[in-house]
mmCIF file with all atom_site columns, C-alpha atoms in Angstrom:
data_model
loop_
_atom_site.group_PDB
_atom_site.id
_atom_site.type_symbol
_atom_site.label_atom_id
_atom_site.label_alt_id
_atom_site.label_comp_id
_atom_site.label_asym_id
_atom_site.label_entity_id
_atom_site.label_seq_id
_atom_site.pdbx_PDB_ins_code
_atom_site.Cartn_x
_atom_site.Cartn_y
_atom_site.Cartn_z
_atom_site.occupancy
_atom_site.B_iso_or_equiv
_atom_site.pdbx_formal_charge
_atom_site.auth_seq_id
_atom_site.auth_comp_id
_atom_site.auth_asym_id
_atom_site.auth_atom_id
_atom_site.pdbx_PDB_model_num
ATOM 1   C CA . ASP J 1 1   ? 9.963   6.877   10.835  1.00 0.00 ? 1   ASP J CA 1
ATOM 2   C CA . ILE J 1 2   ? 10.605  8.182   7.333   1.00 0.00 ? 2   ILE J CA 1
ATOM 3   C CA . GLN J 1 3   ? 8.098   10.906  6.470   1.00 0.00 ? 3   GLN J CA 1
ATOM 4   C CA . MET J 1 4   ? 6.913   11.200  2.864   1.00 0.00 ? 4   MET J CA 1
ATOM 5   C CA . THR J 1 5   ? 5.782   14.694  1.853   1.00 0.00 ? 5   THR J CA 1
ATOM 6   C CA . GLN J 1 6   ? 3.763   14.581  -1.354  1.00 0.00 ? 6   GLN J CA 1
ATOM 7   C CA . SER J 1 7   ? 2.716   17.557  -3.461  1.00 0.00 ? 7   SER J CA 1
ATOM 8   C CA . PRO J 1 8   ? 0.474   18.910  -4.715  1.00 0.00 ? 8   PRO J CA 1
ATOM 9   C CA . ALA J 1 9   ? -2.552  17.624  -2.807  1.00 0.00 ? 9   ALA J CA 1
ATOM 10  C CA . SER J 1 10  ? -4.709  18.179  -5.855  1.00 0.00 ? 10  SER J CA 1
ATOM 11  C CA . LEU J 1 11  ? -4.094  18.894  -9.478  1.00 0.00 ? 11  LEU J CA 1
ATOM 12  C CA . SER J 1 12  ? -6.292  19.917  -12.379 1.00 0.00 ? 12  SER J CA 1
ATOM 13  C CA . ALA J 1 13  ? -4.960  19.601  -15.905 1.00 0.00 ? 13  ALA J CA 1
ATOM 14  C CA . SER J 1 14  ? -6.224  19.426  -19.486 1.00 0.00 ? 14  SER J CA 1
ATOM 15  C CA . LEU J 1 15  ? -6.264  16.351  -21.670 1.00 0.00 ? 15  LEU J CA 1
ATOM 16  C CA . GLY J 1 16  ? -2.943  15.936  -23.445 1.00 0.00 ? 16  GLY J CA 1
ATOM 17  C CA . GLU J 1 17  ? -1.023  17.925  -20.844 1.00 0.00 ? 17  GLU J CA 1
ATOM 18  C CA . THR J 1 18  ? 1.969   16.684  -18.894 1.00 0.00 ? 18  THR J CA 1
ATOM 19  C CA . VAL J 1 19  ? 1.702   16.639  -15.097 1.00 0.00 ? 19  VAL J CA 1
ATOM 20  C CA . THR J 1 20  ? 4.264   16.020  -12.391 1.00 0.00 ? 20  THR J CA 1
ATOM 21  C CA . ILE J 1 21  ? 3.730   14.873  -8.819  1.00 0.00 ? 21  ILE J CA 1
ATOM 22  C CA . GLU J 1 22  ? 6.504   15.158  -6.253  1.00 0.00 ? 22  GLU J CA 1
ATOM 23  C CA . CYS J 1 23  ? 7.438   13.199  -3.162  1.00 0.00 ? 23  CYS J CA 1
ATOM 24  C CA . ARG J 1 24  ? 10.100  14.200  -0.697  1.00 0.00 ? 24  ARG J CA 1
ATOM 25  C CA . ALA J 1 25  ? 11.438  11.773  1.888   1.00 0.00 ? 25  ALA J CA 1
ATOM 26  C CA . SER J 1 26  ? 12.678  12.924  5.289   1.00 0.00 ? 26  SER J CA 1
ATOM 27  C CA . GLU J 1 27  ? 15.895  10.988  4.684   1.00 0.00 ? 27  GLU J CA 1
ATOM 28  C CA . ASP J 1 28  ? 17.644  9.189   1.864   1.00 0.00 ? 28  ASP J CA 1
ATOM 29  C CA . ILE J 1 29  ? 15.549  6.196   0.750   1.00 0.00 ? 29  ILE J CA 1
ATOM 30  C CA . TYR J 1 30  ? 18.008  4.984   -1.900  1.00 0.00 ? 30  TYR J CA 1
ATOM 31  C CA . ASN J 1 31  ? 15.370  4.645   -4.645  1.00 0.00 ? 31  ASN J CA 1
ATOM 32  C CA . GLY J 1 32  ? 13.163  2.435   -2.474  1.00 0.00 ? 32  GLY J CA 1
ATOM 33  C CA . LEU J 1 33  ? 10.088  4.206   -3.778  1.00 0.00 ? 33  LEU J CA 1
ATOM 34  C CA . ALA J 1 34  ? 6.894   3.116   -5.496  1.00 0.00 ? 34  ALA J CA 1
ATOM 35  C CA . TRP J 1 35  ? 3.991   5.011   -7.047  1.00 0.00 ? 35  TRP J CA 1
ATOM 36  C CA . TYR J 1 36  ? 0.386   3.819   -6.988  1.00 0.00 ? 36  TYR J CA 1
ATOM 37  C CA . GLN J 1 37  ? -2.761  4.914   -8.779  1.00 0.00 ? 37  GLN J CA 1
ATOM 38  C CA . GLN J 1 38  ? -6.127  4.531   -7.100  1.00 0.00 ? 38  GLN J CA 1
ATOM 39  C CA . LYS J 1 39  ? -9.378  5.133   -8.930  1.00 0.00 ? 39  LYS J CA 1
ATOM 40  C CA . PRO J 1 40  ? -12.547 5.834   -6.927  1.00 0.00 ? 40  PRO J CA 1
ATOM 41  C CA . GLY J 1 41  ? -13.928 2.734   -5.267  1.00 0.00 ? 41  GLY J CA 1
ATOM 42  C CA . LYS J 1 42  ? -11.006 0.586   -6.431  1.00 0.00 ? 42  LYS J CA 1
ATOM 43  C CA . SER J 1 43  ? -7.884  -0.885  -4.866  1.00 0.00 ? 43  SER J CA 1
ATOM 44  C CA . PRO J 1 44  ? -4.571  0.862   -5.528  1.00 0.00 ? 44  PRO J CA 1
ATOM 45  C CA . GLN J 1 45  ? -2.543  -0.269  -8.527  1.00 0.00 ? 45  GLN J CA 1
ATOM 46  C CA . LEU J 1 46  ? 1.226   -0.244  -8.807  1.00 0.00 ? 46  LEU J CA 1
ATOM 47  C CA . LEU J 1 47  ? 2.640   2.071   -11.465 1.00 0.00 ? 47  LEU J CA 1
ATOM 48  C CA . ILE J 1 48  ? 6.348   2.471   -10.689 1.00 0.00 ? 48  ILE J CA 1
ATOM 49  C CA . TYR J 1 49  ? 8.831   0.717   -8.395  1.00 0.00 ? 49  TYR J CA 1
ATOM 50  C CA . ASN J 1 50  ? 12.491  1.291   -7.565  1.00 0.00 ? 50  ASN J CA 1
ATOM 51  C CA . ALA J 1 51  ? 11.769  4.963   -8.296  1.00 0.00 ? 51  ALA J CA 1
ATOM 52  C CA . ASN J 1 52  ? 11.914  4.600   -12.082 1.00 0.00 ? 52  ASN J CA 1
ATOM 53  C CA . SER J 1 53  ? 10.925  1.059   -13.143 1.00 0.00 ? 53  SER J CA 1
ATOM 54  C CA . LEU J 1 54  ? 7.604   0.779   -14.960 1.00 0.00 ? 54  LEU J CA 1
ATOM 55  C CA . HIS J 1 55  ? 5.388   -2.031  -13.659 1.00 0.00 ? 55  HIS J CA 1
ATOM 56  C CA . THR J 1 56  ? 4.185   -4.565  -16.225 1.00 0.00 ? 56  THR J CA 1
ATOM 57  C CA . GLY J 1 57  ? 1.246   -3.360  -18.262 1.00 0.00 ? 57  GLY J CA 1
ATOM 58  C CA . VAL J 1 58  ? 1.482   0.283   -17.189 1.00 0.00 ? 58  VAL J CA 1
ATOM 59  C CA . PRO J 1 59  ? 1.341   2.708   -20.128 1.00 0.00 ? 59  PRO J CA 1
ATOM 60  C CA . SER J 1 60  ? 4.654   4.289   -21.080 1.00 0.00 ? 60  SER J CA 1
ATOM 61  C CA . ARG J 1 61  ? 3.235   7.786   -20.562 1.00 0.00 ? 61  ARG J CA 1
ATOM 62  C CA . PHE J 1 62  ? 3.887   7.176   -16.867 1.00 0.00 ? 62  PHE J CA 1
ATOM 63  C CA . SER J 1 63  ? 7.464   7.615   -15.694 1.00 0.00 ? 63  SER J CA 1
ATOM 64  C CA . GLY J 1 64  ? 9.292   7.978   -12.412 1.00 0.00 ? 64  GLY J CA 1
ATOM 65  C CA . SER J 1 65  ? 12.530  9.687   -11.545 1.00 0.00 ? 65  SER J CA 1
ATOM 66  C CA . GLY J 1 66  ? 14.564  10.954  -8.646  1.00 0.00 ? 66  GLY J CA 1
ATOM 67  C CA . SER J 1 67  ? 17.116  9.887   -6.106  1.00 0.00 ? 67  SER J CA 1
ATOM 68  C CA . GLY J 1 68  ? 18.080  10.495  -2.515  1.00 0.00 ? 68  GLY J CA 1
ATOM 69  C CA . THR J 1 69  ? 15.162  12.275  -0.913  1.00 0.00 ? 69  THR J CA 1
ATOM 70  C CA . GLN J 1 70  ? 13.441  13.750  -3.994  1.00 0.00 ? 70  GLN J CA 1
ATOM 71  C CA . TYR J 1 71  ? 11.235  11.752  -6.362  1.00 0.00 ? 71  TYR J CA 1
ATOM 72  C CA . SER J 1 72  ? 8.659   12.515  -8.985  1.00 0.00 ? 72  SER J CA 1
ATOM 73  C CA . LEU J 1 73  ? 5.986   10.862  -11.088 1.00 0.00 ? 73  LEU J CA 1
ATOM 74  C CA . LYS J 1 74  ? 5.350   12.291  -14.547 1.00 0.00 ? 74  LYS J CA 1
ATOM 75  C CA . ILE J 1 75  ? 2.305   11.604  -16.670 1.00 0.00 ? 75  ILE J CA 1
ATOM 76  C CA . ASN J 1 76  ? 2.664   12.589  -20.318 1.00 0.00 ? 76  ASN J CA 1
ATOM 77  C CA . SER J 1 77  ? -0.288  13.215  -22.628 1.00 0.00 ? 77  SER J CA 1
ATOM 78  C CA . LEU J 1 78  ? -2.898  13.109  -19.878 1.00 0.00 ? 78  LEU J CA 1
ATOM 79  C CA . GLN J 1 79  ? -5.845  10.839  -20.688 1.00 0.00 ? 79  GLN J CA 1
ATOM 80  C CA . SER J 1 80  ? -9.333  10.823  -19.176 1.00 0.00 ? 80  SER J CA 1
ATOM 81  C CA . GLU J 1 81  ? -8.652  7.421   -17.593 1.00 0.00 ? 81  GLU J CA 1
ATOM 82  C CA . ASP J 1 82  ? -5.815  8.967   -15.574 1.00 0.00 ? 82  ASP J CA 1
ATOM 83  C CA . VAL J 1 83  ? -8.320  10.665  -13.274 1.00 0.00 ? 83  VAL J CA 1
ATOM 84  C CA . ALA J 1 84  ? -7.400  9.131   -9.943  1.00 0.00 ? 84  ALA J CA 1
ATOM 85  C CA . SER J 1 85  ? -5.484  9.635   -6.724  1.00 0.00 ? 85  SER J CA 1
ATOM 86  C CA . TYR J 1 86  ? -1.770  8.943   -6.735  1.00 0.00 ? 86  TYR J CA 1
ATOM 87  C CA . PHE J 1 87  ? 0.336   7.870   -3.767  1.00 0.00 ? 87  PHE J CA 1
ATOM 88  C CA . CYS J 1 88  ? 4.050   7.424   -3.254  1.00 0.00 ? 88  CYS J CA 1
ATOM 89  C CA . GLN J 1 89  ? 5.396   4.806   -0.826  1.00 0.00 ? 89  GLN J CA 1
ATOM 90  C CA . GLN J 1 90  ? 8.853   4.245   0.583   1.00 0.00 ? 90  GLN J CA 1
ATOM 91  C CA . TYR J 1 91  ? 9.893   0.682   1.267   1.00 0.00 ? 91  TYR J CA 1
ATOM 92  C CA . TYR J 1 92  ? 13.516  1.362   2.101   1.00 0.00 ? 92  TYR J CA 1
ATOM 93  C CA . ASP J 1 93  ? 12.916  1.038   5.828   1.00 0.00 ? 93  ASP J CA 1
ATOM 94  C CA . TYR J 1 94  ? 10.275  -0.039  8.324   1.00 0.00 ? 94  TYR J CA 1
ATOM 95  C CA . PRO J 1 95  ? 7.699   1.186   8.936   1.00 0.00 ? 95  PRO J CA 1
ATOM 96  C CA . PHE J 1 96  ? 6.771   1.577   5.291   1.00 0.00 ? 96  PHE J CA 1
ATOM 97  C CA . THR J 1 97  ? 5.183   4.972   4.774   1.00 0.00 ? 97  THR J CA 1
ATOM 98  C CA . PHE J 1 98  ? 2.994   6.559   2.132   1.00 0.00 ? 98  PHE J CA 1
ATOM 99  C CA . GLY J 1 99  ? 2.658   10.084  0.906   1.00 0.00 ? 99  GLY J CA 1
ATOM 100 C CA . SER J 1 100 ? -0.655  11.783  1.624   1.00 0.00 ? 100 SER J CA 1
ATOM 101 C CA . GLY J 1 101 ? -1.802  11.509  -1.973  1.00 0.00 ? 101 GLY J CA 1
ATOM 102 C CA . THR J 1 102 ? -2.512  13.686  -5.003  1.00 0.00 ? 102 THR J CA 1
ATOM 103 C CA . LYS J 1 103 ? -5.981  13.887  -6.503  1.00 0.00 ? 103 LYS J CA 1
ATOM 104 C CA . LEU J 1 104 ? -5.787  14.410  -10.258 1.00 0.00 ? 104 LEU J CA 1
ATOM 105 C CA . GLU J 1 105 ? -8.724  15.840  -12.144 1.00 0.00 ? 105 GLU J CA 1
ATOM 106 C CA . ILE J 1 106 ? -9.304  16.843  -15.736 1.00 0.00 ? 106 ILE J CA 1
ATOM 107 C CA . LYS J 1 107 ? -9.818  20.557  -16.323 1.00 0.00 ? 107 LYS J CA 1
ATOM 108 C CA . GLU G 2 1   ? -3.397  -15.576 -11.849 1.00 0.00 ? 1   GLU G CA 1
ATOM 109 C CA . VAL G 2 2   ? -2.677  -14.010 -8.469  1.00 0.00 ? 2   VAL G CA 1
ATOM 110 C CA . GLN G 2 3   ? -5.812  -13.709 -6.357  1.00 0.00 ? 3   GLN G CA 1
ATOM 111 C CA . ILE G 2 4   ? -6.182  -12.111 -2.945  1.00 0.00 ? 4   ILE G CA 1
ATOM 112 C CA . LEU G 2 5   ? -9.425  -12.134 -0.976  1.00 0.00 ? 5   LEU G CA 1
ATOM 113 C CA . GLU G 2 6   ? -9.882  -10.378 2.345   1.00 0.00 ? 6   GLU G CA 1
ATOM 114 C CA . THR G 2 7   ? -12.741 -11.256 4.672   1.00 0.00 ? 7   THR G CA 1
ATOM 115 C CA . GLY G 2 8   ? -13.765 -10.688 8.251   1.00 0.00 ? 8   GLY G CA 1
ATOM 116 C CA . GLY G 2 9   ? -14.655 -7.020  8.279   1.00 0.00 ? 9   GLY G CA 1
ATOM 117 C CA . GLY G 2 10  ? -17.853 -5.660  9.747   1.00 0.00 ? 10  GLY G CA 1
ATOM 118 C CA . LEU G 2 11  ? -19.362 -3.424  12.396  1.00 0.00 ? 11  LEU G CA 1
ATOM 119 C CA . VAL G 2 12  ? -17.616 -3.592  15.762  1.00 0.00 ? 12  VAL G CA 1
ATOM 120 C CA . LYS G 2 13  ? -18.186 -1.645  18.948  1.00 0.00 ? 13  LYS G CA 1
ATOM 121 C CA . PRO G 2 14  ? -15.369 0.470   20.374  1.00 0.00 ? 14  PRO G CA 1
ATOM 122 C CA . GLY G 2 15  ? -13.111 -1.670  22.529  1.00 0.00 ? 15  GLY G CA 1
ATOM 123 C CA . GLY G 2 16  ? -13.966 -4.781  20.561  1.00 0.00 ? 16  GLY G CA 1
ATOM 124 C CA . SER G 2 17  ? -11.736 -7.098  18.561  1.00 0.00 ? 17  SER G CA 1
ATOM 125 C CA . LEU G 2 18  ? -11.723 -8.474  15.062  1.00 0.00 ? 18  LEU G CA 1
ATOM 126 C CA . ARG G 2 19  ? -9.759  -11.045 13.099  1.00 0.00 ? 19  ARG G CA 1
ATOM 127 C CA . LEU G 2 20  ? -9.316  -10.367 9.419   1.00 0.00 ? 20  LEU G CA 1
ATOM 128 C CA . SER G 2 21  ? -8.402  -13.112 6.988   1.00 0.00 ? 21  SER G CA 1
ATOM 129 C CA . CYS G 2 22  ? -6.706  -12.999 3.628   1.00 0.00 ? 22  CYS G CA 1
ATOM 130 C CA . ALA G 2 23  ? -6.853  -16.020 1.358   1.00 0.00 ? 23  ALA G CA 1
ATOM 131 C CA . THR G 2 24  ? -4.495  -16.134 -1.603  1.00 0.00 ? 24  THR G CA 1
ATOM 132 C CA . SER G 2 25  ? -3.912  -18.260 -4.691  1.00 0.00 ? 25  SER G CA 1
ATOM 133 C CA . GLY G 2 26  ? -1.993  -18.199 -7.940  1.00 0.00 ? 26  GLY G CA 1
ATOM 134 C CA . PHE G 2 27  ? 1.501   -17.908 -6.516  1.00 0.00 ? 27  PHE G CA 1
ATOM 135 C CA . ASN G 2 28  ? 3.826   -19.759 -4.167  1.00 0.00 ? 28  ASN G CA 1
ATOM 136 C CA . PHE G 2 29  ? 2.637   -18.190 -0.900  1.00 0.00 ? 29  PHE G CA 1
ATOM 137 C CA . ASN G 2 30  ? 5.554   -19.641 1.067   1.00 0.00 ? 30  ASN G CA 1
ATOM 138 C CA . ASP G 2 31  ? 8.010   -17.480 -0.871  1.00 0.00 ? 31  ASP G CA 1
ATOM 139 C CA . TYR G 2 32  ? 6.457   -14.131 -0.071  1.00 0.00 ? 32  TYR G CA 1
ATOM 140 C CA . PHE G 2 33  ? 6.256   -11.547 2.662   1.00 0.00 ? 33  PHE G CA 1
ATOM 141 C CA . MET G 2 34  ? 2.659   -10.490 3.282   1.00 0.00 ? 34  MET G CA 1
ATOM 142 C CA . ASN G 2 35  ? 1.242   -7.170  4.483   1.00 0.00 ? 35  ASN G CA 1
ATOM 143 C CA . TRP G 2 36  ? -1.869  -5.414  5.642   1.00 0.00 ? 36  TRP G CA 1
ATOM 144 C CA . VAL G 2 37  ? -2.510  -1.843  4.523   1.00 0.00 ? 37  VAL G CA 1
ATOM 145 C CA . ARG G 2 38  ? -5.532  0.192   5.535   1.00 0.00 ? 38  ARG G CA 1
ATOM 146 C CA . GLN G 2 39  ? -7.373  3.238   4.242   1.00 0.00 ? 39  GLN G CA 1
ATOM 147 C CA . ALA G 2 40  ? -9.782  5.286   6.300   1.00 0.00 ? 40  ALA G CA 1
ATOM 148 C CA . PRO G 2 41  ? -12.801 6.637   4.368   1.00 0.00 ? 41  PRO G CA 1
ATOM 149 C CA . GLY G 2 42  ? -11.692 9.421   2.049   1.00 0.00 ? 42  GLY G CA 1
ATOM 150 C CA . LYS G 2 43  ? -8.141  9.300   3.401   1.00 0.00 ? 43  LYS G CA 1
ATOM 151 C CA . GLY G 2 44  ? -4.740  8.029   2.330   1.00 0.00 ? 44  GLY G CA 1
ATOM 152 C CA . LEU G 2 45  ? -3.033  4.677   2.652   1.00 0.00 ? 45  LEU G CA 1
ATOM 153 C CA . GLU G 2 46  ? -1.449  3.458   5.883   1.00 0.00 ? 46  GLU G CA 1
ATOM 154 C CA . TRP G 2 47  ? 0.781   0.394   6.083   1.00 0.00 ? 47  TRP G CA 1
ATOM 155 C CA . VAL G 2 48  ? -0.228  -1.683  9.107   1.00 0.00 ? 48  VAL G CA 1
ATOM 156 C CA . ALA G 2 49  ? 1.926   -4.789  9.359   1.00 0.00 ? 49  ALA G CA 1
ATOM 157 C CA . GLN G 2 50  ? 4.146   -7.270  7.561   1.00 0.00 ? 50  GLN G CA 1
ATOM 158 C CA . ILE G 2 51  ? 5.005   -10.895 8.185   1.00 0.00 ? 51  ILE G CA 1
ATOM 159 C CA . ARG G 2 52  ? 8.016   -12.375 6.451   1.00 0.00 ? 52  ARG G CA 1
ATOM 160 C CA . ASN G 2 53  ? 8.259   -15.944 5.230   1.00 0.00 ? 53  ASN G CA 1
ATOM 161 C CA . LYS G 2 54  ? 9.798   -19.033 6.830   1.00 0.00 ? 54  LYS G CA 1
ATOM 162 C CA . ASN G 2 55  ? 13.252  -18.224 5.465   1.00 0.00 ? 55  ASN G CA 1
ATOM 163 C CA . TYR G 2 56  ? 13.149  -15.099 7.628   1.00 0.00 ? 56  TYR G CA 1
ATOM 164 C CA . ASN G 2 57  ? 11.691  -16.889 10.640  1.00 0.00 ? 57  ASN G CA 1
ATOM 165 C CA . TYR G 2 58  ? 8.266   -15.329 10.103  1.00 0.00 ? 58  TYR G CA 1
ATOM 166 C CA . ALA G 2 59  ? 9.563   -12.009 11.430  1.00 0.00 ? 59  ALA G CA 1
ATOM 167 C CA . THR G 2 60  ? 6.856   -9.403  11.951  1.00 0.00 ? 60  THR G CA 1
ATOM 168 C CA . TYR G 2 61  ? 6.846   -5.628  11.660  1.00 0.00 ? 61  TYR G CA 1
ATOM 169 C CA . TYR G 2 62  ? 4.149   -3.192  12.724  1.00 0.00 ? 62  TYR G CA 1
ATOM 170 C CA . ALA G 2 63  ? 3.187   0.436   12.304  1.00 0.00 ? 63  ALA G CA 1
ATOM 171 C CA . GLU G 2 64  ? 4.000   2.193   15.554  1.00 0.00 ? 64  GLU G CA 1
ATOM 172 C CA . SER G 2 65  ? 0.531   3.712   15.735  1.00 0.00 ? 65  SER G CA 1
ATOM 173 C CA . LEU G 2 66  ? -0.978  0.236   16.021  1.00 0.00 ? 66  LEU G CA 1
ATOM 174 C CA . GLU G 2 67  ? 1.737   -1.707  17.795  1.00 0.00 ? 67  GLU G CA 1
ATOM 175 C CA . GLY G 2 68  ? 0.409   -3.576  20.789  1.00 0.00 ? 68  GLY G CA 1
ATOM 176 C CA . ARG G 2 69  ? -3.113  -3.768  19.361  1.00 0.00 ? 69  ARG G CA 1
ATOM 177 C CA . VAL G 2 70  ? -2.470  -5.779  16.209  1.00 0.00 ? 70  VAL G CA 1
ATOM 178 C CA . THR G 2 71  ? -0.990  -9.180  15.501  1.00 0.00 ? 71  THR G CA 1
ATOM 179 C CA . ILE G 2 72  ? -0.226  -10.463 12.042  1.00 0.00 ? 72  ILE G CA 1
ATOM 180 C CA . SER G 2 73  ? 0.068   -14.186 11.447  1.00 0.00 ? 73  SER G CA 1
ATOM 181 C CA . ARG G 2 74  ? 0.097   -16.624 8.551   1.00 0.00 ? 74  ARG G CA 1
ATOM 182 C CA . ASP G 2 75  ? -0.743  -20.208 7.745   1.00 0.00 ? 75  ASP G CA 1
ATOM 183 C CA . ASP G 2 76  ? 1.393   -21.389 4.864   1.00 0.00 ? 76  ASP G CA 1
ATOM 184 C CA . SER G 2 77  ? -0.634  -24.602 4.552   1.00 0.00 ? 77  SER G CA 1
ATOM 185 C CA . LYS G 2 78  ? -3.689  -22.483 3.734   1.00 0.00 ? 78  LYS G CA 1
ATOM 186 C CA . SER G 2 79  ? -1.864  -19.722 1.804   1.00 0.00 ? 79  SER G CA 1
ATOM 187 C CA . SER G 2 80  ? -3.500  -17.300 4.161   1.00 0.00 ? 80  SER G CA 1
ATOM 188 C CA . VAL G 2 81  ? -2.542  -14.367 6.329   1.00 0.00 ? 81  VAL G CA 1
ATOM 189 C CA . TYR G 2 82  ? -4.453  -12.923 9.264   1.00 0.00 ? 82  TYR G CA 1
ATOM 190 C CA . LEU G 2 83  ? -4.695  -9.696  11.219  1.00 0.00 ? 83  LEU G CA 1
ATOM 191 C CA . GLN G 2 84  ? -5.991  -9.642  14.770  1.00 0.00 ? 84  GLN G CA 1
ATOM 192 C CA . VAL G 2 85  ? -6.961  -6.154  15.903  1.00 0.00 ? 85  VAL G CA 1
ATOM 193 C CA . SER G 2 86  ? -7.998  -5.443  19.470  1.00 0.00 ? 86  SER G CA 1
ATOM 194 C CA . SER G 2 87  ? -9.132  -2.449  21.538  1.00 0.00 ? 87  SER G CA 1
ATOM 195 C CA . LEU G 2 88  ? -10.724 -1.052  18.405  1.00 0.00 ? 88  LEU G CA 1
ATOM 196 C CA . ARG G 2 89  ? -11.297 2.685   18.177  1.00 0.00 ? 89  ARG G CA 1
ATOM 197 C CA . ALA G 2 90  ? -13.358 4.843   15.843  1.00 0.00 ? 90  ALA G CA 1
ATOM 198 C CA . GLU G 2 91  ? -10.157 5.839   14.034  1.00 0.00 ? 91  GLU G CA 1
ATOM 199 C CA . ASP G 2 92  ? -9.563  2.193   13.094  1.00 0.00 ? 92  ASP G CA 1
ATOM 200 C CA . THR G 2 93  ? -12.544 2.440   10.750  1.00 0.00 ? 93  THR G CA 1
ATOM 201 C CA . ALA G 2 94  ? -11.058 1.699   7.351   1.00 0.00 ? 94  ALA G CA 1
ATOM 202 C CA . ILE G 2 95  ? -10.837 -0.647  4.422   1.00 0.00 ? 95  ILE G CA 1
ATOM 203 C CA . TYR G 2 96  ? -8.149  -3.194  5.239   1.00 0.00 ? 96  TYR G CA 1
ATOM 204 C CA . TYR G 2 97  ? -6.205  -4.501  2.266   1.00 0.00 ? 97  TYR G CA 1
ATOM 205 C CA . CYS G 2 98  ? -3.932  -7.518  2.040   1.00 0.00 ? 98  CYS G CA 1
ATOM 206 C CA . THR G 2 99  ? -0.854  -7.150  -0.183  1.00 0.00 ? 99  THR G CA 1
ATOM 207 C CA . ARG G 2 100 ? 2.204   -9.117  -1.168  1.00 0.00 ? 100 ARG G CA 1
ATOM 208 C CA . CYS G 2 101 ? 5.939   -8.419  -0.910  1.00 0.00 ? 101 CYS G CA 1
ATOM 209 C CA . VAL G 2 102 ? 7.424   -4.939  -0.204  1.00 0.00 ? 102 VAL G CA 1
ATOM 210 C CA . VAL G 2 103 ? 6.339   -3.386  -3.477  1.00 0.00 ? 103 VAL G CA 1
ATOM 211 C CA . PHE G 2 104 ? 2.588   -3.917  -3.555  1.00 0.00 ? 104 PHE G CA 1
ATOM 212 C CA . ALA G 2 105 ? 1.894   -5.185  -7.050  1.00 0.00 ? 105 ALA G CA 1
ATOM 213 C CA . TYR G 2 106 ? -1.141  -7.193  -5.978  1.00 0.00 ? 106 TYR G CA 1
ATOM 214 C CA . TRP G 2 107 ? -3.997  -6.057  -3.761  1.00 0.00 ? 107 TRP G CA 1
ATOM 215 C CA . GLY G 2 108 ? -7.248  -7.598  -2.714  1.00 0.00 ? 108 GLY G CA 1
ATOM 216 C CA . GLN G 2 109 ? -10.513 -5.693  -2.895  1.00 0.00 ? 109 GLN G CA 1
ATOM 217 C CA . GLY G 2 110 ? -10.291 -4.989  0.830   1.00 0.00 ? 110 GLY G CA 1
ATOM 218 C CA . THR G 2 111 ? -12.610 -5.610  3.752   1.00 0.00 ? 111 THR G CA 1
ATOM 219 C CA . LEU G 2 112 ? -14.359 -2.754  5.532   1.00 0.00 ? 112 LEU G CA 1
ATOM 220 C CA . VAL G 2 113 ? -14.061 -2.460  9.294   1.00 0.00 ? 113 VAL G CA 1
ATOM 221 C CA . THR G 2 114 ? -16.433 -0.001  10.934  1.00 0.00 ? 114 THR G CA 1
ATOM 222 C CA . VAL G 2 115 ? -15.939 0.819   14.594  1.00 0.00 ? 115 VAL G CA 1
ATOM 223 C CA . SER G 2 116 ? -19.035 2.440   16.028  1.00 0.00 ? 116 SER G CA 1
ATOM 224 C CA . SER G 2 117 ? -21.382 2.103   18.961  1.00 0.00 ? 117 SER G CA 1
#
C-alpha cells in the first residue's frame, strides 16, 4: 500500500497569513493526489485534484503543487472560514489512501 | 444537481452484520465508479471499497484491513450502491460515506454505524 505522511498534524495561524500543508507519499504517485477540506460535523469537500487543479467553486487562495512523492497545499490570505481539517488522498493506485489530516485553527 | 444519500446505519452488536445503502440522483450513475469511505469518530478518512461500472465488468477493490468482511455491490437500475459489512467490531464504528469516481467531488452526509454491546 502507498503510505501518505501528512504534516503538520495541527496548525495555528493568523488571519491573512499564508499556510502550507505537506503530504509525502511512500512512492511516486504521478500527481494522482487530491486535497479535501472538512469542517466540523460536515462531509469532506474536494479542493484540489491532480495535485494542482482547483476544483470548481474553490477560492483561488487555495493552491496545490508538487510531484513525485512530495505534495503541498497552500492557503493564501487565511480567512476565518478556512478553519477545518485538511486531508490529502492518493488515487494513483489501489488501495486509495489518505493522509492523517491537518487541523487548522486561527490564532 | 448531484445528490447522494446513505442509509442503513445504526447500533449493531459485535459480530453482527449490516447492509448500507447509497441512493444517488442527478448524474448518469451507469458511467461512474462508486466508493465507500469511512471515518471513525474524531479520526481521519479511510477508503473502504470501490465498484467500477459495467464497462469495467463491475470490478471491485477493497481496503486490505476490511477484505473478507465487506462486499460492495450496485444496482444500476436503481442508481444505488451497497456495502455489506459482517463480523462487525468496535473499530468499525464510523460514519460511512458514499462517494463517486476516484477523485471524490461528491459526498453524501454519511450514515453512522455504531458497534457496541
